[in-house]
CSV table of C-alpha atoms in Angstrom, one decimal:
chain,number,residue,atom,x,y,z
D,5,UNK,CA,0.0,0.0,0.0
D,6,UNK,CA,1.2,3.5,-0.8
D,7,UNK,CA,-0.4,6.9,-0.3
D,8,UNK,CA,0.3,10.4,-1.7
D,9,UNK,CA,-0.8,13.9,-1.2
D,10,UNK,CA,-0.6,16.3,-4.2
D,11,UNK,CA,-1.7,19.9,-5.0
D,12,UNK,CA,-3.5,21.3,-8.0
D,13,UNK,CA,-5.7,24.3,-9.0
D,14,UNK,CA,-8.8,22.0,-8.7
D,15,UNK,CA,-9.4,18.7,-6.8
D,16,UNK,CA,-9.5,16.8,-10.1
D,17,UNK,CA,-6.1,18.0,-11.0
D,18,UNK,CA,-4.7,17.3,-7.5
D,19,UNK,CA,-6.0,13.8,-7.6
D,20,UNK,CA,-4.5,13.3,-11.1
D,21,UNK,CA,-1.1,14.5,-9.8
D,22,UNK,CA,-1.3,12.1,-6.8
D,23,UNK,CA,-2.4,9.2,-9.1
D,24,UNK,CA,0.6,9.9,-11.4
D,25,UNK,CA,3.0,9.9,-8.5
D,26,UNK,CA,1.6,6.6,-7.2
D,27,UNK,CA,1.9,5.1,-10.7
D,28,UNK,CA,5.6,6.0,-10.7
D,29,UNK,CA,6.0,4.4,-7.2
D,30,UNK,CA,4.2,1.2,-8.3
D,31,UNK,CA,6.3,1.0,-11.5
D,32,UNK,CA,9.5,1.4,-9.4
D,33,UNK,CA,8.3,-1.2,-6.8
D,34,UNK,CA,7.0,-3.6,-9.4
D,35,UNK,CA,9.2,-3.6,-12.5
D,36,UNK,CA,7.1,-6.4,-14.0
D,37,UNK,CA,3.9,-4.5,-13.4
D,38,UNK,CA,1.3,-4.2,-10.7
D,39,UNK,CA,-2.0,-6.0,-10.4
D,40,UNK,CA,-5.0,-6.1,-8.1
D,41,UNK,CA,-4.8,-2.3,-8.0
D,42,UNK,CA,-7.3,-0.6,-5.8
D,43,UNK,CA,-7.3,3.2,-5.8
D,44,UNK,CA,-9.0,5.3,-3.1
D,45,UNK,CA,-9.5,9.0,-3.2
D,46,UNK,CA,-9.3,9.9,0.5
D,47,UNK,CA,-9.8,13.7,0.7
D,48,UNK,CA,-9.5,17.0,-1.1
D,49,UNK,CA,-9.5,20.4,0.5
D,50,UNK,CA,-8.6,23.9,-0.2
D,51,UNK,CA,-5.1,24.8,0.7
D,52,UNK,CA,-5.8,28.3,2.0
D,53,UNK,CA,-8.7,30.7,2.3
D,54,UNK,CA,-8.2,32.0,-1.2
D,55,UNK,CA,-9.4,29.6,-4.0
D,56,UNK,CA,-6.3,30.7,-6.1
D,57,UNK,CA,-4.2,28.9,-3.5
D,58,UNK,CA,-5.4,25.6,-5.0
D,59,UNK,CA,-6.4,22.3,-3.5
D,60,UNK,CA,-4.6,19.4,-1.8
D,61,UNK,CA,-5.8,15.8,-2.5
D,62,UNK,CA,-4.9,12.6,-0.7
D,63,UNK,CA,-5.0,9.3,-2.4
D,64,UNK,CA,-4.0,5.7,-1.5
D,65,UNK,CA,-3.4,2.6,-3.6
D,66,UNK,CA,-3.2,-1.0,-2.6
D,67,UNK,CA,-1.6,-3.4,-5.1
D,68,UNK,CA,0.4,-6.6,-5.7
D,69,UNK,CA,3.4,-7.1,-7.9
D,70,UNK,CA,3.1,-9.5,-10.8
D,71,UNK,CA,6.4,-11.3,-10.0
D,72,UNK,CA,6.8,-14.1,-9.3
D,73,UNK,CA,3.3,-15.6,-8.5
D,74,UNK,CA,1.1,-12.9,-6.9
D,75,UNK,CA,-1.2,-12.4,-9.9
D,76,UNK,CA,-1.4,-13.2,-13.6
């Protein structure tokens, strides 16, 4: 399991940034690929009182590595 917090101008963009970072982590951890991937968008909130400050989103992912026999 891994989790990541990322920022963006909107929640959707912050979640996309967190997802991209988690994909990099999965690819590094599992060179042969990941499987049984379960993503969970945990929370998104405004960073400051001004909407221009952007948003911060938290996301987690649970997965298995394909090697050697965890999944096909």
